[in-house]
Coordinates of C-alpha atoms and ligand atoms in Angstrom, one line a residue:
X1116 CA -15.2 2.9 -9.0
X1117 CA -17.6 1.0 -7.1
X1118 CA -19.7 3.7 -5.8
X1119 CA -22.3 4.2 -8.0
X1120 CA -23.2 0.7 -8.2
X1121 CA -22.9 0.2 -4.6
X1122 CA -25.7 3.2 -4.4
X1123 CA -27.7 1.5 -7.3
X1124 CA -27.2 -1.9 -5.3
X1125 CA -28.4 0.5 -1.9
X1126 CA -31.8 1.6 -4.3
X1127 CA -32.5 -2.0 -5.2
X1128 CA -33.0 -2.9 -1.4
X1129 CA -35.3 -5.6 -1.6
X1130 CA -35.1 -7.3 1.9
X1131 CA -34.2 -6.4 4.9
X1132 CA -32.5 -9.0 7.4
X1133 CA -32.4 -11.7 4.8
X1134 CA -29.0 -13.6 5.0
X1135 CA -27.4 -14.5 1.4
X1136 CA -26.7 -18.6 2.8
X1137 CA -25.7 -19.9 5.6
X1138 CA -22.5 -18.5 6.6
X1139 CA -23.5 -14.6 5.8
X1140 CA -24.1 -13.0 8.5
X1141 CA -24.7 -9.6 9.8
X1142 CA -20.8 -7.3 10.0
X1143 CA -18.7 -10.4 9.2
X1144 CA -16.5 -8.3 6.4
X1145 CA -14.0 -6.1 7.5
X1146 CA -11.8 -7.5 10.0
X1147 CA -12.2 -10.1 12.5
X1148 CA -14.1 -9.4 15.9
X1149 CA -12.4 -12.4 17.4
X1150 CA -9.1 -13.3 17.9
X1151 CA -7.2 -16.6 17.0
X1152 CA -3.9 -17.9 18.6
X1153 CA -2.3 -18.1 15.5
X1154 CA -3.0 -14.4 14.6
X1155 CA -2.0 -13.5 18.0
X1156 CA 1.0 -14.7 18.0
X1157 CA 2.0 -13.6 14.3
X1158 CA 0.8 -10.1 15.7
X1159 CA 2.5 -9.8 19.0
X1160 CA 5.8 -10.9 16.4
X1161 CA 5.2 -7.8 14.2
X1162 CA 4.6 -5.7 16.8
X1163 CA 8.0 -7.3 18.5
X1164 CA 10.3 -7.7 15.4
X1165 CA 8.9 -5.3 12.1
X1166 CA 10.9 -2.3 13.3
X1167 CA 14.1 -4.0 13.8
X1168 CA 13.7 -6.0 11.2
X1169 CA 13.8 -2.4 8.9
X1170 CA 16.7 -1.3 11.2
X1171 CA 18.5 -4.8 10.4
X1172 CA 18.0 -3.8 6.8
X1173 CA 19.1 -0.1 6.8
X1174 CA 21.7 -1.0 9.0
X1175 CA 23.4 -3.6 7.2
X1176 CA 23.5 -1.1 4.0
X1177 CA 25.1 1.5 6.5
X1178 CA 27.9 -0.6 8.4
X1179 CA 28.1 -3.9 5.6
X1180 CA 27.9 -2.7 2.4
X1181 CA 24.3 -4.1 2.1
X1182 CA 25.3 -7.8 3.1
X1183 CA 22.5 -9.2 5.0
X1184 CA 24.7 -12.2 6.3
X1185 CA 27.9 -9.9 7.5
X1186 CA 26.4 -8.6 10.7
X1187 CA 25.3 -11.9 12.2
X1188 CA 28.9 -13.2 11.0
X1189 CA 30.5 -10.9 12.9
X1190 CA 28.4 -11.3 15.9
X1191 CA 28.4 -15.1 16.0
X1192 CA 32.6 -14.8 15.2
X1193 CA 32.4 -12.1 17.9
X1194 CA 34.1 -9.9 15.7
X1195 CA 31.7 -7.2 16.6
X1196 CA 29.0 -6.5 19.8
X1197 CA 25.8 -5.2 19.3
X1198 CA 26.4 -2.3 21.1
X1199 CA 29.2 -1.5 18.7
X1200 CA 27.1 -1.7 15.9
X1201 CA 24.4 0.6 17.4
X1202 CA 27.5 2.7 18.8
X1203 CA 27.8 3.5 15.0
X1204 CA 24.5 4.0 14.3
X1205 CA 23.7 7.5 13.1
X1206 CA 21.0 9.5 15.7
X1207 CA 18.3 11.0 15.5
X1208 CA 19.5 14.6 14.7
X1209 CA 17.6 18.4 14.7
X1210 CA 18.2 18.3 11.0
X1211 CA 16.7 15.0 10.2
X1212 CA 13.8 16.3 12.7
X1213 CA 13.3 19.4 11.3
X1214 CA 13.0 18.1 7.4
X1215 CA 10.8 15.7 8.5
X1216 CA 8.5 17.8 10.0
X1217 CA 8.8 20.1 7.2
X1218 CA 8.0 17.4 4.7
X1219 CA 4.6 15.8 6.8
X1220 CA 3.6 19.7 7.0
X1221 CA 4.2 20.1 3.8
X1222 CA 2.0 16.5 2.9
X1223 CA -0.6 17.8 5.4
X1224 CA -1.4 21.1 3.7
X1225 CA -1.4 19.9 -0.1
X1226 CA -3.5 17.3 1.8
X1227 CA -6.2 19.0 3.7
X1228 CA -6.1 22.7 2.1
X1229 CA -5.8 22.3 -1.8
X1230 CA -8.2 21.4 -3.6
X1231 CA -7.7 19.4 -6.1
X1232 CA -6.9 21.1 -10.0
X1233 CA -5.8 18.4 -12.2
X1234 CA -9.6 16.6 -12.9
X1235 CA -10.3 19.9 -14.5
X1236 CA -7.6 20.0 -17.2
X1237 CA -6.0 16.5 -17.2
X1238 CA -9.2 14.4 -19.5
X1239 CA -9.7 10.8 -17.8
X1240 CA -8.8 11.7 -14.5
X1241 CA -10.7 11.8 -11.7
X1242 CA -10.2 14.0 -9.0
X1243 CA -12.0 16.2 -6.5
X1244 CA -14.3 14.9 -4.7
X1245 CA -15.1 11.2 -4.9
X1246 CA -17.4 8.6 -2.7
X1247 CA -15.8 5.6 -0.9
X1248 CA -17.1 2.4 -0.6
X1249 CA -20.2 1.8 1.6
X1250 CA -19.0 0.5 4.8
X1251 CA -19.9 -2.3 7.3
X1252 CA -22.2 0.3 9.4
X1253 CA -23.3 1.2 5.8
X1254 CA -22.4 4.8 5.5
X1255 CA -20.7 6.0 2.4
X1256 CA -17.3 8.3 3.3
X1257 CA -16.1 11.2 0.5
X1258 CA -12.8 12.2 -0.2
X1259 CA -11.1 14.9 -1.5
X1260 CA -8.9 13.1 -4.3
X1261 CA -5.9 15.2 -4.9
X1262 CA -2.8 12.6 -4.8
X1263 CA -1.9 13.5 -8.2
X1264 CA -1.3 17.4 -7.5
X1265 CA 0.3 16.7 -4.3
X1266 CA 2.7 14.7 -5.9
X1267 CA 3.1 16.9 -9.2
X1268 CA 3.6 19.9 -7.0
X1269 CA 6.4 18.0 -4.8
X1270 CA 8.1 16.7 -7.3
X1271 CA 7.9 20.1 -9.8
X1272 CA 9.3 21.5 -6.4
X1273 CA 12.2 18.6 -6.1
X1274 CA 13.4 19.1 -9.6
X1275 CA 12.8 23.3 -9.3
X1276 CA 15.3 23.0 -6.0
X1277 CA 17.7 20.6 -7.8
X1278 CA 18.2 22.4 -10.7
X1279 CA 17.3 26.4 -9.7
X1280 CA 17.2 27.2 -6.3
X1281 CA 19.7 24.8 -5.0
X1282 CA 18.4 25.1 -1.3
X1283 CA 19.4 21.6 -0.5
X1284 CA 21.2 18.7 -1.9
X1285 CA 19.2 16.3 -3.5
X1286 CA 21.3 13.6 -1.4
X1287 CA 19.3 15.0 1.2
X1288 CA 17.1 12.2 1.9
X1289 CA 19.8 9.6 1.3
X1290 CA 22.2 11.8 3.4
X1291 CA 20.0 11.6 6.5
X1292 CA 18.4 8.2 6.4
X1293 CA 18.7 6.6 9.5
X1294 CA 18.2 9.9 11.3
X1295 CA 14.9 10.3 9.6
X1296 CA 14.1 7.1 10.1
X1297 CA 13.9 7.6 13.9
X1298 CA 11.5 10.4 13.7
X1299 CA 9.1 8.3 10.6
X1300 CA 9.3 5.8 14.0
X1301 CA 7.7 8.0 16.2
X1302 CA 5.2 9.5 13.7
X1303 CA 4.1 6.2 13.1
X1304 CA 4.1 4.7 17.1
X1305 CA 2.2 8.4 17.9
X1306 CA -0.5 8.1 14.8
X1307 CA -1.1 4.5 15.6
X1308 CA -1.5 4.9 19.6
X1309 CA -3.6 8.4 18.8
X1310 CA -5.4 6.4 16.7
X1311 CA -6.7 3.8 18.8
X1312 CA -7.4 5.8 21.9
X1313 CA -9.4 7.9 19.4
X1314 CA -11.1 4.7 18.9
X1315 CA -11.8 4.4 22.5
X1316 CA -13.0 8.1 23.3
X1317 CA -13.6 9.7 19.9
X1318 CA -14.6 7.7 16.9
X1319 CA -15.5 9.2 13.7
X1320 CA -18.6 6.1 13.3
X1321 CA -19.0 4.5 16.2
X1322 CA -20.9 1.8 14.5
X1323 CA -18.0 1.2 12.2
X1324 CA -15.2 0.9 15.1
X1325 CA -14.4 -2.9 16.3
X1326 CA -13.2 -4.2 19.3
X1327 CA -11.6 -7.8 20.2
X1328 CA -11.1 -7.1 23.6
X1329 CA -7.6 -7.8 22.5
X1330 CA -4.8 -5.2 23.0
X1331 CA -2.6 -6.4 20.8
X1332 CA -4.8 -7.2 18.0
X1333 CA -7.0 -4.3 18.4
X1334 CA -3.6 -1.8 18.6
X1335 CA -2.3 -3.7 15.3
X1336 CA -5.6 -4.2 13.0
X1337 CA -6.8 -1.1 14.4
X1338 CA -10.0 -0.3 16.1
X1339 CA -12.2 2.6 13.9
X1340 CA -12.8 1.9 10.2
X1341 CA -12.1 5.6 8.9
X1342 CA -10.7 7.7 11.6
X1343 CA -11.0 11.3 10.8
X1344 CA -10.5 15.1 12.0
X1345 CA -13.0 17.7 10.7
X1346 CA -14.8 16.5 7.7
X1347 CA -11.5 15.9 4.8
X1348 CA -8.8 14.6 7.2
X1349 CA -9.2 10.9 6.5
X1350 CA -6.4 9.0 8.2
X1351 CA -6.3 5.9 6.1
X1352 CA -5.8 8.2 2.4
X1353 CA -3.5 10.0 4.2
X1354 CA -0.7 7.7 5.8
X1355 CA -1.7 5.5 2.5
X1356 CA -1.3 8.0 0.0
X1357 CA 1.1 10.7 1.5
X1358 CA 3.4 10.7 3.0
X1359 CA 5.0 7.7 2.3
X1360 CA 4.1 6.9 -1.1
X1361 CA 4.8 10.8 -2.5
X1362 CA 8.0 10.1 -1.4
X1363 CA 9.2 6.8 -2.5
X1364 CA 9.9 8.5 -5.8
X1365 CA 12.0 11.2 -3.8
X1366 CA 13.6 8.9 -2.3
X1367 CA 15.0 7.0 -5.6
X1368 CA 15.4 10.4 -7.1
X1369 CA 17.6 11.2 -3.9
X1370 CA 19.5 7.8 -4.9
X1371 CA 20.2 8.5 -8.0
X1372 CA 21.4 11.7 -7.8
X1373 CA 23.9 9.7 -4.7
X1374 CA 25.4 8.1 -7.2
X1375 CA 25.8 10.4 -9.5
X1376 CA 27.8 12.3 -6.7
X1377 CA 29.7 9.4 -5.8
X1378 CA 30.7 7.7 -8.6
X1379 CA 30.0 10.8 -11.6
X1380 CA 27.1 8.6 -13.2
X1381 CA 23.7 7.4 -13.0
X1382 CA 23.5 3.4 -13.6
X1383 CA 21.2 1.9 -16.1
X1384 CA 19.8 -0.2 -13.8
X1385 CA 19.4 2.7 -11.2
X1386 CA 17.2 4.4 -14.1
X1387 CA 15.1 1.3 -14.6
X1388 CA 14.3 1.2 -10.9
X1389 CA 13.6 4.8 -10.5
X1390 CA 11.6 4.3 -14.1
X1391 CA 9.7 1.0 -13.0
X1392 CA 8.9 2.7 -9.8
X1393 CA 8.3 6.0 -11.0
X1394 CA 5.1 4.1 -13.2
X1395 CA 3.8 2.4 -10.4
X1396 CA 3.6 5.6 -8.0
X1397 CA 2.1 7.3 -11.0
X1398 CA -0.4 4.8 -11.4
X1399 CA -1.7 4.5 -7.9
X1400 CA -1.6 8.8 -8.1
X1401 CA -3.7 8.6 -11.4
X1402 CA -6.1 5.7 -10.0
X1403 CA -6.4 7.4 -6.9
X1404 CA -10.2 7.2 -6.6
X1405 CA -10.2 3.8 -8.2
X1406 CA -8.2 3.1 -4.9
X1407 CA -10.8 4.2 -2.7
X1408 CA -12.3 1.0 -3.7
X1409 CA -9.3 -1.5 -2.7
X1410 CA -9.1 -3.8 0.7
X1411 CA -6.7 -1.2 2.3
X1412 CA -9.5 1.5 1.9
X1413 CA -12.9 -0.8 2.1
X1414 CA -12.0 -3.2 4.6
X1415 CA -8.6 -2.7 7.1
X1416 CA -9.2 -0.8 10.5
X1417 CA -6.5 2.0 10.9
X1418 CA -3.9 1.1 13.2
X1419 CA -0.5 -0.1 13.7
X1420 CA -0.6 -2.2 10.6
X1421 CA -1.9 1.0 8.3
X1422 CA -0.1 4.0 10.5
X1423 CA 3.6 2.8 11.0
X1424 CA 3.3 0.4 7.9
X1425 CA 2.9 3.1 5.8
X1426 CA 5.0 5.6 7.7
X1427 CA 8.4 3.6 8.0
X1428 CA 7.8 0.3 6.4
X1429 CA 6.9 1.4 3.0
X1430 CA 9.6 4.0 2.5
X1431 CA 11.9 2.2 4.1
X1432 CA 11.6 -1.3 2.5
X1433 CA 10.0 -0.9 -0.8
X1434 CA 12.8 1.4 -1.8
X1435 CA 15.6 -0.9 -1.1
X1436 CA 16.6 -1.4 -4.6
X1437 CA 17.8 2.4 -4.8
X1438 CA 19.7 2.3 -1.6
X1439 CA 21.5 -1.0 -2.8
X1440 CA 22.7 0.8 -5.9
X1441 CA 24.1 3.4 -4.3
X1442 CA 26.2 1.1 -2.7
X1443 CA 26.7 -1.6 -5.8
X1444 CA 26.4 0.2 -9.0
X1445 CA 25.4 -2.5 -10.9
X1446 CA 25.6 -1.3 -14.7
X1447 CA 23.4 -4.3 -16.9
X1448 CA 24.6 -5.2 -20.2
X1449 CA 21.6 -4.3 -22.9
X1450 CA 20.0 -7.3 -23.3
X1451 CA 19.5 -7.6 -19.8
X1452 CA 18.5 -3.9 -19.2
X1453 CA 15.5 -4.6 -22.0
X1454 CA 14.8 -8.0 -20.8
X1455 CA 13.7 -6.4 -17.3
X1456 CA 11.9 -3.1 -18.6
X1457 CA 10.0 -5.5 -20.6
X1458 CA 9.4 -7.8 -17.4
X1459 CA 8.4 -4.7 -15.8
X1460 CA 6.2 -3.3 -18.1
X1461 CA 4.6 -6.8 -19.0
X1462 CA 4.0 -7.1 -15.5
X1463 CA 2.6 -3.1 -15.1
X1464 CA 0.0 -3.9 -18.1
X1465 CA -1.4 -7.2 -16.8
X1466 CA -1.7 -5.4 -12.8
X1467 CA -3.5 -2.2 -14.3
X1468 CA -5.3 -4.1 -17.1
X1469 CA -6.8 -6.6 -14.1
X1470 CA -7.7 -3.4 -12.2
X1471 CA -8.8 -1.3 -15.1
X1472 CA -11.4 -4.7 -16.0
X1473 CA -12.8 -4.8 -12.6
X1474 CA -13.4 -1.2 -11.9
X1475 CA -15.1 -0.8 -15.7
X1476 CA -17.2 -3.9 -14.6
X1477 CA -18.3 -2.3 -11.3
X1478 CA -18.6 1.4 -12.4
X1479 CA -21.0 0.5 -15.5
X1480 CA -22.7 -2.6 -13.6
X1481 CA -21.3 -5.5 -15.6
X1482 CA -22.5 -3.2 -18.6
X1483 CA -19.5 -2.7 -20.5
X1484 CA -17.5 -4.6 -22.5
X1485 CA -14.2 -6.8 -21.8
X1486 CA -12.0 -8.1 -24.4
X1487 CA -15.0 -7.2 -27.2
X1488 CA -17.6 -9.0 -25.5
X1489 CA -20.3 -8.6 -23.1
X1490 CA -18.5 -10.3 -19.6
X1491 CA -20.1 -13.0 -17.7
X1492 CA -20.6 -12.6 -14.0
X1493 CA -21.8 -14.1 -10.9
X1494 CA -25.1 -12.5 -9.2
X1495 CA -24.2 -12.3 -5.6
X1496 CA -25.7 -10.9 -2.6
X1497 CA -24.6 -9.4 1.3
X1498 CA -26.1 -7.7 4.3
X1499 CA -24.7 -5.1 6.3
X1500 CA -25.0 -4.4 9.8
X1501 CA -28.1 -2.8 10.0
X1502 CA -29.6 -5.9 8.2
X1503 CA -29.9 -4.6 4.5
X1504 CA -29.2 -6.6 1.5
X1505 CA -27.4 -4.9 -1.0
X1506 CA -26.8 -7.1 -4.7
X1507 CA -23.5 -7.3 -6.2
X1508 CA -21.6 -8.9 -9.2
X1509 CA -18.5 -11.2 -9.8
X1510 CA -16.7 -10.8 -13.1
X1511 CA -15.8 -14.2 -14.8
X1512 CA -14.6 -12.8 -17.3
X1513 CA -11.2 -11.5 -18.6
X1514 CA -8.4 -11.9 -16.5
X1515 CA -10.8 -12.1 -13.8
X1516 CA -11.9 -15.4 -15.1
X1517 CA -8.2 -16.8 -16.0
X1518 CA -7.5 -16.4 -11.8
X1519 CA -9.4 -15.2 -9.2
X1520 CA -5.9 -12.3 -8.6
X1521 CA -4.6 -11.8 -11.5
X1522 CA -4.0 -8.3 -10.4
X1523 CA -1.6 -10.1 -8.2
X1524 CA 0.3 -11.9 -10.5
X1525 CA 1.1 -9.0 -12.2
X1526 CA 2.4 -6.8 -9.5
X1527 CA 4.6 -9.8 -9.0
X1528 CA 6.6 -9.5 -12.3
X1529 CA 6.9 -6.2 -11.7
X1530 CA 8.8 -6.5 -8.4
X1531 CA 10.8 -9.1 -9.8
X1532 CA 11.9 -6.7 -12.1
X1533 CA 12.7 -4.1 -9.6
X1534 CA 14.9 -7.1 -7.7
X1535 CA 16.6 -8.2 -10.9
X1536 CA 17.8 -5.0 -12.3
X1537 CA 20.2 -5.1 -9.0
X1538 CA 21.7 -8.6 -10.2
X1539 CA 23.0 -11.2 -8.1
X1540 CA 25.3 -10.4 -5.8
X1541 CA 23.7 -9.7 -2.6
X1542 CA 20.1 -11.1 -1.1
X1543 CA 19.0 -7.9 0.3
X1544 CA 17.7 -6.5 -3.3
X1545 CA 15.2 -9.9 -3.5
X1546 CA 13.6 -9.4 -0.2
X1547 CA 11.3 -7.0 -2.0
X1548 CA 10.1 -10.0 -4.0
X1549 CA 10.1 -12.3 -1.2
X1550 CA 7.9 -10.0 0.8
X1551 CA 5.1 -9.3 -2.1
X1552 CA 4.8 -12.7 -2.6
X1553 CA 4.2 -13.0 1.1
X1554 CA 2.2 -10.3 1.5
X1555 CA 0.0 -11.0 -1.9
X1556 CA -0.2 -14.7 -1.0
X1557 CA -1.7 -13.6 2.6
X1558 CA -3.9 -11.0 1.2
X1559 CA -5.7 -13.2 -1.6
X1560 CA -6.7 -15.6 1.2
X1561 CA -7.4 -13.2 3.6
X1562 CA -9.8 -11.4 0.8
X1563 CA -11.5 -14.8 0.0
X1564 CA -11.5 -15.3 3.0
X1565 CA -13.7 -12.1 3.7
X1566 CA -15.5 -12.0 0.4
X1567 CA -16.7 -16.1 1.5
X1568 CA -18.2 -14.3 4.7
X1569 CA -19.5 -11.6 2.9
X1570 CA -21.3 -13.4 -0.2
X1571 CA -21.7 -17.0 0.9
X1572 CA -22.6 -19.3 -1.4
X1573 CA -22.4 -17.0 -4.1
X1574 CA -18.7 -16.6 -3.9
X1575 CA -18.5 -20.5 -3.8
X1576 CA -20.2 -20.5 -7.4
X1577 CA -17.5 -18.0 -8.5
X1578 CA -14.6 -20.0 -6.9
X1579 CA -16.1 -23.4 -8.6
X1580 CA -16.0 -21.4 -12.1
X1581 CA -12.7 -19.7 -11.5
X1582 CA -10.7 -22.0 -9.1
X1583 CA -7.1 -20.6 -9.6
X1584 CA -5.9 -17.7 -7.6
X1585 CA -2.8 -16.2 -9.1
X1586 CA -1.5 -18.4 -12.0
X1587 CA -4.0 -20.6 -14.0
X1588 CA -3.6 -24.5 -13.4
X1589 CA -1.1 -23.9 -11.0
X1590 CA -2.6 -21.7 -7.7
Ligands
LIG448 P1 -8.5 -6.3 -5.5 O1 -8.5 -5.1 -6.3 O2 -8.3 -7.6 -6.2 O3 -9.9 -6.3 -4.8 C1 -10.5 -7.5 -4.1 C2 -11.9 -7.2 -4.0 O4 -12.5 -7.1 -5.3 C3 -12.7 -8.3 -3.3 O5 -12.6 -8.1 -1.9 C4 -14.1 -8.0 -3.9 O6 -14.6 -6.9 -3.2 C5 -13.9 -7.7 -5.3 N1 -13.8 -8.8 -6.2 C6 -13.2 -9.9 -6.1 N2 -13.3 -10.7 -7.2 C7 -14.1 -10.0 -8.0 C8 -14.6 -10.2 -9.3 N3 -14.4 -11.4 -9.9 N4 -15.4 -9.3 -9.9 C9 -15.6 -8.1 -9.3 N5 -15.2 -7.8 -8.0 C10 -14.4 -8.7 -7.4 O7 -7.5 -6.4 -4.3 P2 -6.7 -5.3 -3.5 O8 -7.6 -4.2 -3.0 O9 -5.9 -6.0 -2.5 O10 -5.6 -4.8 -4.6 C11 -5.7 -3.7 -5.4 C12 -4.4 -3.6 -6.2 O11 -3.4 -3.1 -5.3 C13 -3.9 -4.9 -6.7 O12 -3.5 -4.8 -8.0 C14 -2.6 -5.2 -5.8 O13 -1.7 -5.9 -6.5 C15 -2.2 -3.8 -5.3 N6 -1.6 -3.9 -4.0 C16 -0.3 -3.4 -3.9 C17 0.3 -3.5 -2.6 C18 1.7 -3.0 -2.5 O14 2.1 -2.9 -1.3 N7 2.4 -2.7 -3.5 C19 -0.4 -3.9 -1.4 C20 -1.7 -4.4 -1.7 C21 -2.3 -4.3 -3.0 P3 -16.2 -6.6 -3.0 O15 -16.4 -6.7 -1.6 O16 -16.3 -5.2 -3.5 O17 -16.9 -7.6 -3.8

């Protein structure tokens, strides 16, 4: 975690109002205050096309046997009317309602109202109460970390249900998916729009809050930093964190046990998604503080992107690997089966080795050791809104110094590995893949582009001694 060093940094005030270079200036990290016609545009298209571009997905697993092309085949041919494909869309339905509400409930109290238990008995974890990053506006949020039991208990629940009390199928969630996926709609239109009239009338910080004077932008990119209720109800760890990511492992759990209902076994390549996924969820529960410390947390605003992202993009579309193999059960001869766990777990090392070096670097103050040496970094300096200069450090060191994202990279061949354990038969299975590399791609310049504003000419230095991004010599 960054914290303590960010306090150190906060103790070693030195100057106030003394810019690090010529294009530092006071509250340019975080997200933009102005407004560009290109990000308008891509904005207003999000805003316009991201939910039906889900629906397109879901749909097309639904009514065409997960073939993306089919449904505009048949319109085009004029086999088919749009109508009569959302004719035969499931709707929303007092069942799917009523679980759904169950389940955000059920996030909300594990949440808000237990503390967290695991950092006393599990050794390395850390849990309970942590400190966030310092923000723009320079305050310093805490958290009550307690992913990891939220997600033990649901899951020790899941099993306890599927193999005990039998209350409900554990098709459930697969059984009702485009009904639930109307009301993970509304939670996340009413969160976002709560959100940014909170912004308006309410904020948490008001210093921390930003407005373009854009609708659009501001409804999207969001307008407060770290919305809250009370003291512990952060918004951002909680849409992040819960519900959405507790249940993508549902979800492929739900999948599995569809196809063991439908065709009377469990495919190896089913296993290897719910296994590759399964480590990935369990990482980002285990790292949980180190998360407080990642863009999402440190530098988005909460709204539309954050609040309906995480409440019906992310379960939706980074679990489409399950919901194709229910449909194609694609069973992989051995080589190819180890081929792709080792892909997968290749790819898991490098992602939470890259993370593990940078938060080791920033916990101890660059005084730790990476790959048995003493790592080399970059001085660097910033100034928050109230005109403070804090001091921080770039790593060159490690992976850090073979790519400026190597983090990246490696959370790359692991979604690859998720796409390719579905085979070739259909594109829908590779949009995952398609969409991180996107998504990653954007991110790492949209981060340089923020940690340029924020350090200057410092981060020049680092870029000139590591130039590549994601893949030495090549990016
Ligand atoms: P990083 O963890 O790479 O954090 C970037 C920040 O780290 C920079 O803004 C800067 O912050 C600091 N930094 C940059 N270079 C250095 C350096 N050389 N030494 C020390 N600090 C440095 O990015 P993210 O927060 O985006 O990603 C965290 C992880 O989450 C990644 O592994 C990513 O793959 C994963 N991820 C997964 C997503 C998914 O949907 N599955 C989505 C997004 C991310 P500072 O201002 O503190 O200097």
């Amino acid at each position: 975690m960054a914290a303590p060093q960010e306090k150190r940094s906060s103790e070693e005030r030195k100057h106030r109002s003394v810019p690090n270079g010529a294009q530092t200036s006071q509250g340019q990290w975080g997200r933009a205050w102005e407004v560009d016609w290109f990000s308008l545009a891509s904005i207003i298209f999000l805003l316009m096309f991201a939910p039906l571009i889900v629906y397109y997905f879901i749909m097309s697993c639904d009514q065409y046997q997960c073939s993306l092309v089919s449904p505009l085949v048949d319109l085009l041919l004029e086999n088919t009317r749009l109508s009569d494909i959302w004719d035969k869309t499931p709707p929303l339905t007092y069942k799917a309602a009523a679980i759904y509400i169950l389940w955000v409930t059920f996030q909300v109290i594990l949440y808000a109202f237990v503390p967290d238990f695991c950092h006393k008995f599990l050794p390395g974890y850390v849990g309970g109460v942590q400190e966030g990053a310092v923000t723009p506006a320079g305050v310093v949020n805490k958290y009550e970390i307690n992913g990891l039991q939220a997600w033990i208990i649901t899951h020790v629940l899941w099993f306890a249900n599927a193999y005990y009390f039998h209350w409900f199928s554990p098709t459930i969630i697969f059984d009702n998916w485009i009904p639930l996926l109307w009301c993970a709609n509304i939670l996340g239109y009413v969160v976002s729009t709560f959100a940014m009239i909170k912004g308006y009338f309410f904020p948490t910080n008001a210093k921390d809050c930003k407005f373009t004077g854009n609708f659009f932008y501001d409804y999207m990119m969001g307008i407060e930093f770290n919305p809250r209720i009370g003291k512990w109800f952060d918004f951002k760890l909680f849409f992040n964190g819960r519900p959405g990511i507790v249940a993508w492992t549902l979800i492929n759990l739900s999948y599995a046990a569809k196809q063991q209902e439908l065709y009377g076994q469990v495919t190896n390549s089913m296993i290897l998604v719910n296994v590759l996924q399964g480590i990935y969820v369990l990482d980002f529960f285990w790292n949980e503080a180190w998360y407080l410390k990642t863009i999402d947390i440190c530098h988005d605003h909460f709204g539309w992107y954050l609040g309906w992202g995480d409440c019906v993009w992310l379960p939706y579309l980074y679990t489409l690997q399950g919901l194709y193999l229910v449909y194609h059960p694609v069973q992989l001869g051995t080589a190819n089966a180890v081929g792709i766990l080792i892909l997968g777990l290749v790819g898991y090392y490098i992602f939470r080795a890259t993370n593990h070096q940078k938060d080791l670097f920033r916990r101890t103050n660059g005084n730790c050791k990476i790959w048995g040496k003493k790592p080399g970094y970059i001085e660097c300096s910033y100034v928050s809104v109230d005109g403070t200069k804090y001091y921080s450090k770039l790593m060159t060191s490690g992976f850090w110094g073979w790519a400026r994202h190597f983090n990246y990279t490696g959370d790359l061949m692991g979604s690859l590995a998720y796409c390719l354990a579905c085979g070739f038969a259909h594109l829908l299975p590779y949009f995952y893949i398609v969409y991180m590399g996107i998504l990653l791609t954007h991110r790492c310049l949209r981060d340089e582009h923020r940690c340029f504003s924020k350090y200057g000419k410092d981060w020049k230095r680092y870029t000139a001694q590591v130039p590549y991004r994601l893949l030495p010599g090549v990016f």
